[in-house]
């Protein structure tokens, strides 16, 4: 939620019973303005809160001219003092998956540790080697924010535009989806680097508007462990399906 409309947005999200106190709201409205100025962000978003045992983590994200590039995530324990999170690299994600278990403690310096025995070499030269993986909670927090963004950061189609130069910006003329279009899953997009879009054929790409259809729609999601939708089930959802006659019996 945009920091400039934070109070209104928090009221809309309060229906689930999890919200912020009036003191936390007041602190955020002040500190996010300072955060935007100090880091020279074009926009600051309040990402949410991750619960911890000792303290909770409040997460904010700052973006520059391009909404998808150089996005920075920050955390605070008191809604006033903000600290940058490191970028979630592939090696960090792997280490966190291996070592971090249980709930967040609320201490960013807390260290998780995992030790395992690995076989090094082959045949008669094989030896056992004890490997210890250590990762702090700040890295775990960065990984959690990155993973949630990849899976759950969703925007309506048309809310963002991509210029011919590749810059992604908010669409100031976007007024929301009408009720009919809002009921269609294909009009909601993952706000991350596209994966499925790169696999589309030239014919499929010709039906898309490159200015607004540069992200993966939720209608193309295939849940982990699920099966790829058959052509008939895709057609039933109203998708355009091309069958290869050379593969038909």
Tab-separated table of C-alpha atoms in Angstrom:
chain	number	residue	atom	x	y	z
A	1	UNK	CA	0.000	0.000	0.000
A	2	UNK	CA	1.253	3.433	-0.973
A	3	UNK	CA	2.561	5.467	1.955
A	4	UNK	CA	0.629	8.518	0.741
A	5	UNK	CA	-2.704	6.727	1.220
A	6	UNK	CA	-1.609	4.571	4.143
A	7	UNK	CA	-4.383	5.487	6.588
A	8	UNK	CA	-7.145	4.761	4.066
A	9	UNK	CA	-5.502	1.527	2.862
A	10	UNK	CA	-5.042	0.202	6.396
A	11	UNK	CA	-8.746	0.745	7.081
A	12	UNK	CA	-9.613	-1.332	4.009
A	13	UNK	CA	-7.349	-4.158	5.177
A	14	UNK	CA	-8.555	-4.109	8.791
A	15	UNK	CA	-11.419	-6.512	8.115
A	16	UNK	CA	-9.208	-9.552	8.729
A	17	UNK	CA	-8.695	-8.482	12.340
A	18	UNK	CA	-4.959	-7.876	11.950
A	19	UNK	CA	-4.125	-4.198	11.829
A	20	UNK	CA	-1.853	-1.593	13.378
A	21	UNK	CA	-2.324	0.460	16.512
A	22	UNK	CA	-2.948	4.195	16.260
A	23	UNK	CA	0.595	4.799	17.570
A	24	UNK	CA	2.100	2.570	14.877
A	25	UNK	CA	0.051	4.280	12.168
A	26	UNK	CA	1.177	7.716	13.295
A	27	UNK	CA	4.814	6.621	13.444
A	28	UNK	CA	4.655	5.077	9.960
A	29	UNK	CA	3.048	8.135	8.386
A	30	UNK	CA	5.943	10.232	9.666
A	31	UNK	CA	8.858	7.834	9.167
A	32	UNK	CA	7.911	6.736	5.632
A	33	UNK	CA	7.972	10.361	4.459
A	34	UNK	CA	11.479	10.739	5.911
A	35	UNK	CA	12.485	7.394	4.402
A	36	UNK	CA	11.350	8.497	0.941
A	37	UNK	CA	13.332	11.733	1.194
A	38	UNK	CA	16.513	10.208	2.626
A	39	UNK	CA	16.771	7.422	0.050
A	40	UNK	CA	15.433	9.572	-2.814
A	41	UNK	CA	12.700	7.072	-3.658
A	42	UNK	CA	9.985	8.094	-6.094
A	43	UNK	CA	7.466	6.061	-4.109
A	44	UNK	CA	7.407	4.203	-0.790
A	45	UNK	CA	5.102	1.276	-0.070
A	46	UNK	CA	4.201	-0.227	3.275
A	47	UNK	CA	4.603	-3.943	2.516
A	48	UNK	CA	3.217	-5.363	5.756
A	49	UNK	CA	4.185	-6.996	9.032
A	50	UNK	CA	5.897	-10.306	9.802
A	51	UNK	CA	5.287	-11.591	13.310
A	52	UNK	CA	8.181	-12.538	15.578
A	53	UNK	CA	8.522	-13.965	19.076
A	54	UNK	CA	10.300	-10.979	20.663
A	55	UNK	CA	9.387	-8.265	18.164
A	56	UNK	CA	7.494	-7.947	14.897
A	57	UNK	CA	9.083	-6.811	11.654
A	58	UNK	CA	7.467	-3.932	9.766
A	59	UNK	CA	8.436	-4.020	6.095
A	60	UNK	CA	8.569	-1.128	3.621
A	61	UNK	CA	9.709	-1.029	0.005
A	62	UNK	CA	11.098	1.887	-1.953
A	63	UNK	CA	11.012	2.194	-5.732
A	64	UNK	CA	12.709	4.563	-8.127
A	65	UNK	CA	11.573	5.732	-11.583
A	66	UNK	CA	11.213	2.131	-12.765
A	67	UNK	CA	8.756	0.290	-10.512
A	68	UNK	CA	10.326	-3.127	-11.130
A	69	UNK	CA	14.041	-2.343	-11.075
A	70	UNK	CA	16.211	-1.523	-8.072
A	71	UNK	CA	13.359	-2.042	-5.621
A	72	UNK	CA	14.715	-1.952	-2.073
A	73	UNK	CA	13.187	-3.616	0.983
A	74	UNK	CA	13.665	-2.262	4.499
A	75	UNK	CA	12.577	-3.388	7.949
A	76	UNK	CA	11.800	-1.661	11.222
A	77	UNK	CA	11.117	-2.936	14.718
A	78	UNK	CA	9.485	0.264	15.969
A	79	UNK	CA	7.944	1.867	12.830
A	80	UNK	CA	10.488	4.686	13.055
A	81	UNK	CA	14.024	3.414	12.410
A	82	UNK	CA	14.510	1.651	9.076
A	83	UNK	CA	17.267	-0.710	7.968
A	84	UNK	CA	18.013	-2.012	4.468
A	85	UNK	CA	17.572	-5.713	3.809
A	86	UNK	CA	20.183	-7.445	1.634
A	87	UNK	CA	19.118	-8.626	-1.846
A	88	UNK	CA	17.870	-12.226	-1.798
A	89	UNK	CA	20.446	-14.104	-3.884
A	90	UNK	CA	20.120	-17.732	-5.013
A	91	UNK	CA	22.800	-18.858	-2.543
A	92	UNK	CA	21.100	-16.991	0.306
A	93	UNK	CA	17.727	-18.572	-0.507
A	94	UNK	CA	19.338	-22.036	-0.534
A	95	UNK	CA	21.082	-21.446	2.816
A	96	UNK	CA	17.903	-20.123	4.438
A	97	UNK	CA	15.896	-23.117	3.203
A	98	UNK	CA	18.492	-25.430	4.740
A	99	UNK	CA	19.203	-23.735	8.062
A	100	UNK	CA	16.235	-21.589	9.146
A	101	UNK	CA	13.463	-23.384	11.006
A	102	UNK	CA	10.604	-22.345	13.276
A	103	UNK	CA	9.179	-18.890	13.877
A	104	UNK	CA	10.987	-15.595	13.422
A	105	UNK	CA	12.580	-14.537	16.694
A	106	UNK	CA	12.335	-10.783	16.119
A	107	UNK	CA	16.109	-10.376	16.422
A	108	UNK	CA	17.686	-9.625	13.008
A	109	UNK	CA	21.134	-10.709	14.259
A	110	UNK	CA	19.885	-14.097	15.454
A	111	UNK	CA	21.884	-16.850	13.760
A	112	UNK	CA	20.460	-20.120	12.485
A	113	UNK	CA	22.822	-23.045	12.091
A	114	UNK	CA	22.552	-26.378	10.311
A	115	UNK	CA	25.225	-29.083	10.207
A	116	UNK	CA	25.167	-32.091	7.913
A	117	UNK	CA	27.553	-34.723	6.594
A	118	UNK	CA	28.247	-34.760	2.877
A	119	UNK	CA	30.155	-37.251	0.738
A	120	UNK	CA	33.069	-35.697	-1.104
A	121	UNK	CA	34.675	-37.546	-4.002
A	122	UNK	CA	33.763	-40.903	-5.561
A	123	UNK	CA	34.620	-44.556	-5.102
A	124	UNK	CA	37.682	-45.294	-2.972
A	125	UNK	CA	38.465	-41.579	-2.813
A	126	UNK	CA	35.115	-40.735	-1.212
A	127	UNK	CA	35.363	-39.054	2.176
A	128	UNK	CA	32.843	-37.707	4.627
A	129	UNK	CA	32.884	-33.985	5.221
A	130	UNK	CA	30.946	-32.113	7.880
A	131	UNK	CA	29.416	-28.923	6.502
A	132	UNK	CA	27.890	-26.187	8.651
A	133	UNK	CA	25.553	-23.606	7.136
A	134	UNK	CA	24.967	-20.391	9.089
A	135	UNK	CA	22.485	-17.666	8.210
A	136	UNK	CA	21.196	-14.691	10.202
A	137	UNK	CA	17.565	-13.682	10.561
A	138	UNK	CA	17.976	-10.563	8.413
A	139	UNK	CA	18.823	-12.856	5.489
A	140	UNK	CA	15.845	-15.053	6.312
A	141	UNK	CA	13.628	-11.975	6.391
A	142	UNK	CA	14.930	-10.816	2.996
A	143	UNK	CA	14.270	-14.271	1.562
A	144	UNK	CA	10.739	-14.391	2.980
A	145	UNK	CA	9.860	-10.977	1.519
A	146	UNK	CA	11.325	-11.942	-1.867
A	147	UNK	CA	9.474	-15.280	-1.989
A	148	UNK	CA	6.157	-13.728	-0.988
A	149	UNK	CA	6.590	-11.012	-3.623
A	150	UNK	CA	7.266	-13.601	-6.327
A	151	UNK	CA	4.199	-15.653	-5.459
A	152	UNK	CA	1.682	-13.148	-4.136
A	153	UNK	CA	2.438	-9.632	-5.425
A	154	UNK	CA	-0.512	-9.086	-7.787
A	155	UNK	CA	-1.741	-6.053	-9.739
A	156	UNK	CA	-4.781	-5.548	-12.003
A	157	UNK	CA	-4.170	-5.461	-15.744
A	158	UNK	CA	-3.564	-1.888	-16.872
A	159	UNK	CA	-2.413	-0.538	-13.508
A	160	UNK	CA	1.169	-0.371	-14.808
A	161	UNK	CA	2.553	0.389	-18.246
A	162	UNK	CA	5.832	-0.463	-19.924
A	163	UNK	CA	7.409	2.120	-22.211
A	164	UNK	CA	9.245	1.216	-25.455
A	165	UNK	CA	12.500	1.771	-23.540
A	166	UNK	CA	11.463	-0.879	-20.992
A	167	UNK	CA	10.636	1.398	-18.053
A	168	UNK	CA	7.702	0.246	-15.904
A	169	UNK	CA	5.595	2.980	-14.302
A	170	UNK	CA	2.186	3.420	-12.724
A	171	UNK	CA	-0.593	4.162	-15.203
A	172	UNK	CA	-2.009	7.482	-14.028
A	173	UNK	CA	-5.072	7.093	-16.251
A	174	UNK	CA	-6.005	3.708	-14.746
A	175	UNK	CA	-9.276	3.948	-12.848
A	176	UNK	CA	-9.744	0.287	-11.982
A	177	UNK	CA	-11.380	-2.684	-13.702
A	178	UNK	CA	-15.086	-2.667	-14.450
A	179	UNK	CA	-17.168	-5.327	-12.609
A	180	UNK	CA	-17.203	-7.749	-15.556
A	181	UNK	CA	-13.450	-7.579	-16.188
A	182	UNK	CA	-12.715	-7.658	-12.454
A	183	UNK	CA	-14.302	-11.117	-12.263
A	184	UNK	CA	-11.828	-12.594	-14.768
A	185	UNK	CA	-8.655	-14.142	-13.383
A	186	UNK	CA	-6.647	-13.275	-16.494
A	187	UNK	CA	-6.959	-9.571	-15.612
A	188	UNK	CA	-4.736	-10.000	-12.544
A	189	UNK	CA	-0.982	-10.144	-13.067
A	190	UNK	CA	2.063	-11.239	-11.072
A	191	UNK	CA	4.114	-8.104	-10.412
A	192	UNK	CA	7.519	-9.704	-10.974
A	193	UNK	CA	9.732	-10.592	-13.888
A	194	UNK	CA	7.598	-12.705	-16.256
A	195	UNK	CA	8.283	-16.415	-16.650
A	196	UNK	CA	5.492	-17.761	-18.868
A	197	UNK	CA	5.493	-14.738	-21.168
A	198	UNK	CA	8.922	-15.676	-22.498
A	199	UNK	CA	7.587	-19.095	-23.557
A	200	UNK	CA	4.756	-17.763	-25.737
A	201	UNK	CA	4.809	-18.187	-29.501
A	202	UNK	CA	4.907	-15.281	-31.950
A	203	UNK	CA	1.222	-15.898	-32.716
A	204	UNK	CA	0.278	-15.726	-29.036
A	205	UNK	CA	2.344	-12.566	-28.547
A	206	UNK	CA	0.557	-10.890	-31.463
A	207	UNK	CA	-2.684	-10.880	-29.433
A	208	UNK	CA	-1.070	-8.971	-26.540
A	209	UNK	CA	-0.636	-5.258	-25.962
A	210	UNK	CA	3.083	-4.855	-25.107
A	211	UNK	CA	2.364	-1.689	-23.109
A	212	UNK	CA	0.223	-3.507	-20.515
A	213	UNK	CA	0.614	-7.249	-21.205
A	214	UNK	CA	4.225	-7.583	-20.074
A	215	UNK	CA	3.535	-9.667	-16.943
A	216	UNK	CA	2.280	-13.205	-16.295
A	217	UNK	CA	-1.499	-13.465	-15.660
A	218	UNK	CA	-2.735	-15.546	-12.730
A	219	UNK	CA	-4.864	-17.605	-15.126
A	220	UNK	CA	-1.675	-19.276	-16.393
A	221	UNK	CA	-0.492	-20.365	-12.952
A	222	UNK	CA	0.224	-24.049	-12.463
A	223	UNK	CA	0.425	-24.788	-8.714
A	224	UNK	CA	3.477	-26.735	-7.592
A	225	UNK	CA	2.707	-30.434	-7.840
A	226	UNK	CA	-0.252	-29.769	-10.124
A	227	UNK	CA	-0.778	-30.973	-13.668
A	228	UNK	CA	-0.528	-28.826	-16.772
A	229	UNK	CA	-4.096	-27.913	-17.867
A	230	UNK	CA	-5.309	-29.893	-20.864
A	231	UNK	CA	-6.345	-28.024	-24.049
A	232	UNK	CA	-10.021	-28.803	-23.350
A	233	UNK	CA	-9.920	-27.414	-19.802
A	234	UNK	CA	-8.104	-24.313	-21.041
A	235	UNK	CA	-10.707	-23.817	-23.762
A	236	UNK	CA	-13.452	-24.110	-21.135
A	237	UNK	CA	-11.871	-21.116	-19.343
A	238	UNK	CA	-12.099	-19.088	-22.526
A	239	UNK	CA	-8.409	-19.264	-23.436
A	240	UNK	CA	-7.324	-19.469	-27.055
A	241	UNK	CA	-5.888	-22.926	-27.697
A	242	UNK	CA	-3.913	-24.051	-30.756
A	243	UNK	CA	-3.776	-27.799	-31.384
A	244	UNK	CA	-0.987	-29.343	-33.433
A	245	UNK	CA	-2.633	-31.616	-36.004
A	246	UNK	CA	0.598	-33.551	-36.468
A	247	UNK	CA	0.266	-34.935	-32.931
A	248	UNK	CA	-3.378	-35.949	-33.179
A	249	UNK	CA	-4.290	-39.616	-33.491
